[in-house]
mmCIF file of C-alpha atoms in Angstrom:
data_model
loop_
_atom_site.group_PDB
_atom_site.id
_atom_site.type_symbol
_atom_site.label_atom_id
_atom_site.label_comp_id
_atom_site.label_asym_id
_atom_site.label_seq_id
_atom_site.Cartn_x
_atom_site.Cartn_y
_atom_site.Cartn_z
ATOM 1 C CA GLN A 1 -3.255 -19.355 -5.202
ATOM 2 C CA LYS A 2 -3.086 -15.438 -3.980
ATOM 3 C CA GLU A 3 -5.881 -13.471 -4.269
ATOM 4 C CA VAL A 4 -3.651 -11.173 -6.389
ATOM 5 C CA GLU A 5 -0.688 -12.170 -8.617
ATOM 6 C CA GLN A 6 1.221 -9.739 -9.816
ATOM 7 C CA ASP A 7 4.606 -10.228 -12.304
ATOM 8 C CA PRO A 8 7.846 -9.136 -10.101
ATOM 9 C CA GLY A 9 10.016 -7.903 -13.112
ATOM 10 C CA PRO A 10 12.248 -6.085 -13.230
ATOM 11 C CA LEU A 11 10.883 -4.200 -16.601
ATOM 12 C CA SER A 12 13.864 -2.417 -17.873
ATOM 13 C CA VAL A 13 12.380 0.204 -21.269
ATOM 14 C CA PRO A 14 13.906 2.596 -23.093
ATOM 15 C CA GLU A 15 12.723 6.039 -22.477
ATOM 16 C CA GLY A 16 9.735 7.683 -24.482
ATOM 17 C CA ALA A 17 8.983 3.471 -24.618
ATOM 18 C CA ILE A 18 4.875 2.667 -24.195
ATOM 19 C CA VAL A 19 5.010 0.258 -21.011
ATOM 20 C CA SER A 20 2.292 -2.535 -19.769
ATOM 21 C CA LEU A 21 2.107 -3.323 -16.001
ATOM 22 C CA ASN A 22 -0.561 -6.671 -15.279
ATOM 23 C CA CYS A 23 -2.199 -7.837 -12.809
ATOM 24 C CA THR A 24 -4.330 -10.804 -12.105
ATOM 25 C CA TYR A 25 -7.256 -11.741 -9.747
ATOM 26 C CA SER A 26 -9.547 -14.628 -8.606
ATOM 27 C CA ASN A 27 -11.755 -12.836 -6.796
ATOM 28 C CA SER A 28 -14.386 -11.421 -8.903
ATOM 29 C CA ALA A 29 -16.136 -9.623 -6.066
ATOM 30 C CA PHE A 30 -13.460 -7.598 -6.187
ATOM 31 C CA GLN A 31 -14.573 -3.119 -7.634
ATOM 32 C CA TYR A 32 -11.726 -1.364 -6.844
ATOM 33 C CA PHE A 33 -9.336 -1.116 -8.485
ATOM 34 C CA MET A 34 -6.244 1.106 -7.740
ATOM 35 C CA TRP A 35 -2.246 1.092 -9.414
ATOM 36 C CA TYR A 36 0.417 3.260 -6.589
ATOM 37 C CA ARG A 37 4.195 3.337 -7.486
ATOM 38 C CA GLN A 38 5.900 3.089 -5.107
ATOM 39 C CA TYR A 39 10.661 4.245 -4.935
ATOM 40 C CA SER A 40 13.236 3.260 -2.852
ATOM 41 C CA ARG A 41 12.634 3.820 0.513
ATOM 42 C CA LYS A 42 9.367 5.604 0.462
ATOM 43 C CA GLY A 43 5.340 4.748 0.671
ATOM 44 C CA PRO A 44 3.332 4.019 -1.719
ATOM 45 C CA GLU A 45 1.702 6.488 -3.756
ATOM 46 C CA LEU A 46 -1.668 6.549 -5.480
ATOM 47 C CA LEU A 47 -1.673 7.170 -8.916
ATOM 48 C CA MET A 48 -5.248 5.415 -10.441
ATOM 49 C CA TYR A 49 -7.948 4.806 -8.798
ATOM 50 C CA THR A 50 -10.996 2.967 -10.443
ATOM 51 C CA TYR A 51 -14.645 1.261 -10.306
ATOM 52 C CA SER A 52 -15.379 -1.744 -11.853
ATOM 53 C CA SER A 53 -14.385 -2.283 -15.279
ATOM 54 C CA GLY A 54 -13.453 -0.098 -18.506
ATOM 55 C CA ASN A 55 -10.770 3.025 -19.043
ATOM 56 C CA LYS A 56 -9.127 5.884 -16.998
ATOM 57 C CA GLU A 57 -6.597 7.945 -18.513
ATOM 58 C CA ASP A 58 -4.400 10.306 -16.497
ATOM 59 C CA GLY A 59 -2.080 12.501 -18.495
ATOM 60 C CA ARG A 60 0.633 8.848 -18.987
ATOM 61 C CA PHE A 61 -0.915 6.851 -17.853
ATOM 62 C CA THR A 62 -4.285 4.788 -18.643
ATOM 63 C CA ALA A 63 -5.896 2.392 -16.105
ATOM 64 C CA GLN A 64 -7.775 -0.330 -17.992
ATOM 65 C CA VAL A 65 -9.495 -3.400 -16.317
ATOM 66 C CA ASP A 66 -11.296 -5.779 -17.357
ATOM 67 C CA LYS A 67 -13.532 -7.788 -15.197
ATOM 68 C CA SER A 68 -14.632 -10.365 -17.469
ATOM 69 C CA SER A 69 -10.984 -12.043 -17.564
ATOM 70 C CA LYS A 70 -9.940 -10.669 -14.147
ATOM 71 C CA TYR A 71 -7.001 -8.884 -15.546
ATOM 72 C CA ILE A 72 -6.227 -4.831 -14.914
ATOM 73 C CA SER A 73 -2.880 -3.670 -16.892
ATOM 74 C CA LEU A 74 -1.421 0.165 -15.860
ATOM 75 C CA PHE A 75 -0.238 2.028 -19.163
ATOM 76 C CA ILE A 76 2.531 4.366 -19.286
ATOM 77 C CA ARG A 77 3.009 6.550 -22.303
ATOM 78 C CA ASP A 78 6.239 8.083 -23.503
ATOM 79 C CA SER A 79 8.030 6.310 -20.282
ATOM 80 C CA GLN A 80 10.600 8.975 -18.397
ATOM 81 C CA PRO A 81 14.012 7.653 -15.978
ATOM 82 C CA SER A 82 11.564 9.286 -13.644
ATOM 83 C CA ASP A 83 9.136 6.504 -14.153
ATOM 84 C CA SER A 84 11.635 3.851 -12.425
ATOM 85 C CA ALA A 85 9.663 2.811 -9.528
ATOM 86 C CA THR A 86 8.003 -0.204 -8.505
ATOM 87 C CA TYR A 87 4.373 -0.341 -8.998
ATOM 88 C CA LEU A 88 1.953 -2.533 -7.594
ATOM 89 C CA CYS A 89 -1.848 -3.218 -8.051
ATOM 90 C CA ALA A 90 -4.332 -2.716 -5.192
ATOM 91 C CA MET A 91 -7.635 -4.196 -5.113
ATOM 92 C CA ALA A 92 -10.918 -3.989 -2.755
ATOM 93 C CA ASN A 93 -14.255 -5.220 -2.657
ATOM 94 C CA TYR A 94 -17.638 -3.473 -2.428
ATOM 95 C CA ASN A 95 -17.723 -2.048 1.157
ATOM 96 C CA PHE A 96 -13.729 -1.178 1.029
ATOM 97 C CA ASN A 97 -12.892 -2.937 4.468
ATOM 98 C CA LYS A 98 -9.405 -4.946 3.344
ATOM 99 C CA PHE A 99 -7.381 -4.268 0.120
ATOM 100 C CA TYR A 100 -5.330 -6.531 -1.782
ATOM 101 C CA PHE A 101 -2.423 -5.736 -3.001
ATOM 102 C CA GLY A 102 0.434 -7.337 -5.474
ATOM 103 C CA SER A 103 3.530 -8.178 -5.017
ATOM 104 C CA GLY A 104 4.526 -5.313 -7.030
ATOM 105 C CA THR A 105 6.513 -5.489 -10.865
ATOM 106 C CA LYS A 106 9.630 -3.152 -11.000
ATOM 107 C CA LEU A 107 10.307 -0.745 -13.725
ATOM 108 C CA ASN A 108 14.098 0.660 -14.684
ATOM 109 C CA VAL A 109 14.065 3.352 -17.571
ATOM 110 C CA LYS A 110 16.605 3.625 -19.085
ATOM 111 C CA PRO A 111 17.552 7.429 -20.419
ATOM 112 C CA SER B 1 -4.632 19.065 2.382
ATOM 113 C CA GLN B 2 -4.552 15.429 3.850
ATOM 114 C CA THR B 3 -1.462 14.781 4.955
ATOM 115 C CA ILE B 4 0.447 11.362 6.422
ATOM 116 C CA HIS B 5 3.208 11.496 9.008
ATOM 117 C CA GLN B 6 5.767 8.187 10.608
ATOM 118 C CA TRP B 7 8.640 8.556 12.367
ATOM 119 C CA PRO B 8 11.459 6.978 13.185
ATOM 120 C CA ALA B 9 12.714 6.822 9.103
ATOM 121 C CA THR B 10 14.855 4.574 9.960
ATOM 122 C CA LEU B 11 15.487 2.139 13.268
ATOM 123 C CA VAL B 12 17.922 -0.490 15.100
ATOM 124 C CA GLN B 13 16.850 -2.449 17.560
ATOM 125 C CA PRO B 14 18.216 -5.546 19.916
ATOM 126 C CA VAL B 15 16.473 -8.220 20.226
ATOM 127 C CA GLY B 16 14.009 -8.423 23.339
ATOM 128 C CA SER B 17 14.149 -4.843 23.574
ATOM 129 C CA PRO B 18 10.615 -3.119 22.729
ATOM 130 C CA LEU B 19 9.387 -1.286 20.124
ATOM 131 C CA SER B 20 6.986 1.926 19.034
ATOM 132 C CA LEU B 21 6.048 2.563 15.988
ATOM 133 C CA GLU B 22 3.950 5.928 15.476
ATOM 134 C CA CYS B 23 1.691 7.741 12.842
ATOM 135 C CA THR B 24 -0.420 10.868 13.491
ATOM 136 C CA VAL B 25 -2.501 12.132 10.124
ATOM 137 C CA GLU B 26 -3.421 15.443 9.681
ATOM 138 C CA GLY B 27 -6.077 17.274 7.295
ATOM 139 C CA THR B 28 -8.916 14.754 7.867
ATOM 140 C CA SER B 29 -11.545 13.243 11.036
ATOM 141 C CA ASN B 30 -12.158 9.842 11.914
ATOM 142 C CA PRO B 31 -10.347 8.278 9.978
ATOM 143 C CA ASN B 32 -9.461 4.431 8.616
ATOM 144 C CA LEU B 33 -6.248 3.379 9.803
ATOM 145 C CA TYR B 34 -3.793 0.825 9.198
ATOM 146 C CA TRP B 35 -1.097 -0.203 10.056
ATOM 147 C CA TYR B 36 1.397 -2.600 6.928
ATOM 148 C CA ARG B 37 4.581 -4.600 6.803
ATOM 149 C CA GLN B 38 6.587 -5.346 3.667
ATOM 150 C CA ALA B 39 9.221 -7.479 3.145
ATOM 151 C CA ALA B 40 11.682 -7.197 0.344
ATOM 152 C CA GLY B 41 9.894 -8.713 -2.968
ATOM 153 C CA ARG B 42 6.925 -9.234 -1.674
ATOM 154 C CA GLY B 43 3.023 -7.268 -0.993
ATOM 155 C CA LEU B 44 2.051 -5.431 1.684
ATOM 156 C CA GLN B 45 1.008 -7.927 4.683
ATOM 157 C CA LEU B 46 -2.129 -6.135 6.979
ATOM 158 C CA LEU B 47 -1.477 -5.747 10.589
ATOM 159 C CA PHE B 48 -3.574 -3.775 11.942
ATOM 160 C CA TYR B 49 -6.740 -1.787 10.968
ATOM 161 C CA SER B 50 -8.388 0.781 13.358
ATOM 162 C CA VAL B 51 -12.556 2.309 11.770
ATOM 163 C CA GLY B 52 -12.343 4.687 15.149
ATOM 164 C CA ILE B 53 -10.617 4.915 18.352
ATOM 165 C CA GLY B 54 -9.913 2.209 20.862
ATOM 166 C CA GLN B 55 -10.883 -0.247 17.288
ATOM 167 C CA ILE B 56 -8.210 -2.061 16.864
ATOM 168 C CA SER B 57 -8.526 -5.248 14.224
ATOM 169 C CA SER B 58 -5.962 -7.762 13.776
ATOM 170 C CA GLU B 59 -5.262 -9.734 11.222
ATOM 171 C CA VAL B 60 -2.008 -11.812 11.680
ATOM 172 C CA PRO B 61 -1.363 -13.165 15.565
ATOM 173 C CA GLN B 62 2.028 -12.032 16.335
ATOM 174 C CA ASN B 63 5.107 -9.949 18.685
ATOM 175 C CA LEU B 64 2.881 -6.860 17.536
ATOM 176 C CA SER B 65 0.335 -4.799 18.672
ATOM 177 C CA ALA B 66 -1.621 -1.614 17.316
ATOM 178 C CA SER B 67 -3.580 1.460 19.409
ATOM 179 C CA ARG B 68 -5.338 4.132 18.415
ATOM 180 C CA PRO B 69 -6.032 6.974 22.135
ATOM 181 C CA GLN B 70 -6.474 9.375 19.631
ATOM 182 C CA ASP B 71 -8.446 10.234 16.062
ATOM 183 C CA ARG B 72 -6.241 10.787 14.472
ATOM 184 C CA GLN B 73 -3.151 8.749 15.917
ATOM 185 C CA PHE B 74 -1.981 5.191 14.915
ATOM 186 C CA ILE B 75 0.552 3.153 17.205
ATOM 187 C CA LEU B 76 2.243 0.063 16.176
ATOM 188 C CA SER B 77 3.782 -1.898 19.684
ATOM 189 C CA SER B 78 5.975 -4.745 20.342
ATOM 190 C CA LYS B 79 7.416 -5.854 24.401
ATOM 191 C CA LYS B 80 9.871 -8.238 22.792
ATOM 192 C CA LEU B 81 11.532 -7.547 19.597
ATOM 193 C CA LEU B 82 12.798 -11.284 17.672
ATOM 194 C CA LEU B 83 14.614 -11.065 14.625
ATOM 195 C CA SER B 84 11.986 -12.160 12.123
ATOM 196 C CA ASP B 85 9.995 -8.703 13.028
ATOM 197 C CA SER B 86 12.673 -6.518 10.919
ATOM 198 C CA GLY B 87 11.199 -4.764 7.715
ATOM 199 C CA PHE B 88 9.557 -2.068 6.277
ATOM 200 C CA TYR B 89 6.474 -0.823 8.440
ATOM 201 C CA LEU B 90 3.701 1.529 6.382
ATOM 202 C CA CYS B 91 1.480 3.052 8.158
ATOM 203 C CA ALA B 92 -1.890 4.398 6.003
ATOM 204 C CA TRP B 93 -5.323 5.994 6.518
ATOM 205 C CA SER B 94 -8.210 6.235 4.368
ATOM 206 C CA SER B 95 -11.119 8.544 4.242
ATOM 207 C CA SER B 96 -14.171 6.870 6.178
ATOM 208 C CA GLN B 97 -16.821 8.989 4.262
ATOM 209 C CA GLY B 98 -17.692 5.300 1.051
ATOM 210 C CA PRO B 99 -15.475 3.480 -0.819
ATOM 211 C CA GLN B 100 -12.038 5.734 -0.904
ATOM 212 C CA PRO B 101 -8.618 3.852 -1.649
ATOM 213 C CA GLN B 102 -5.461 4.684 0.768
ATOM 214 C CA HIS B 103 -2.691 7.024 0.870
ATOM 215 C CA PHE B 104 0.758 5.927 2.305
ATOM 216 C CA GLY B 105 3.311 7.174 5.042
ATOM 217 C CA ASP B 106 6.991 7.080 4.244
ATOM 218 C CA GLY B 107 7.628 3.555 6.811
ATOM 219 C CA THR B 108 9.791 3.002 9.229
ATOM 220 C CA ARG B 109 12.916 0.425 7.632
ATOM 221 C CA LEU B 110 13.081 -1.610 11.094
ATOM 222 C CA SER B 111 16.051 -3.918 11.478
ATOM 223 C CA ILE B 112 16.426 -5.743 14.399
ATOM 224 C CA LEU B 113 20.330 -7.208 15.347
#
């Protein structure tokens, strides 16, 4: 079983839609959770960084962590064509010496 | 602010040739440094990480090696490239001060012919 599972998509939505991206994980030691956005031929860019369970909001983006279910989500409100990219989740344990990445979900927001 | 630079952006090399990819970080001291390889449709595979000058940990035994000759410089090398070394190589850094996420460069796309 992989440490982190992420649906590869592609996920195609109309402009203005609410997007939900998700990851599940198996290691209960993970305490830090991140979401990265990666445009084609570019490196991943950090979008959200959360610790333990709960929600964190930044503009149109909300990250949600449910440690009891080992499930994390990224919500994008009022999605824009510029949000079209691959989104990767990532996780780390308490000492942050190793990161585990999902394989990424490709999102396409249609104008 | 901190920035990370990787070069070259694209590289085409013949099988059996040597490789040297360079990564430098600006605006921070004693960063943790990482080399990843990303295959199409797959996650990031950690190749090497370093917590200080001359300190390299290898995650996957392979045809590659890494070196950290200076605090903010990380180099990925190979003496003889294989076809299977093709891929997208990413360098990343994180602060050594407490739990902090990684920040990535824009990568090098390596094609082996």
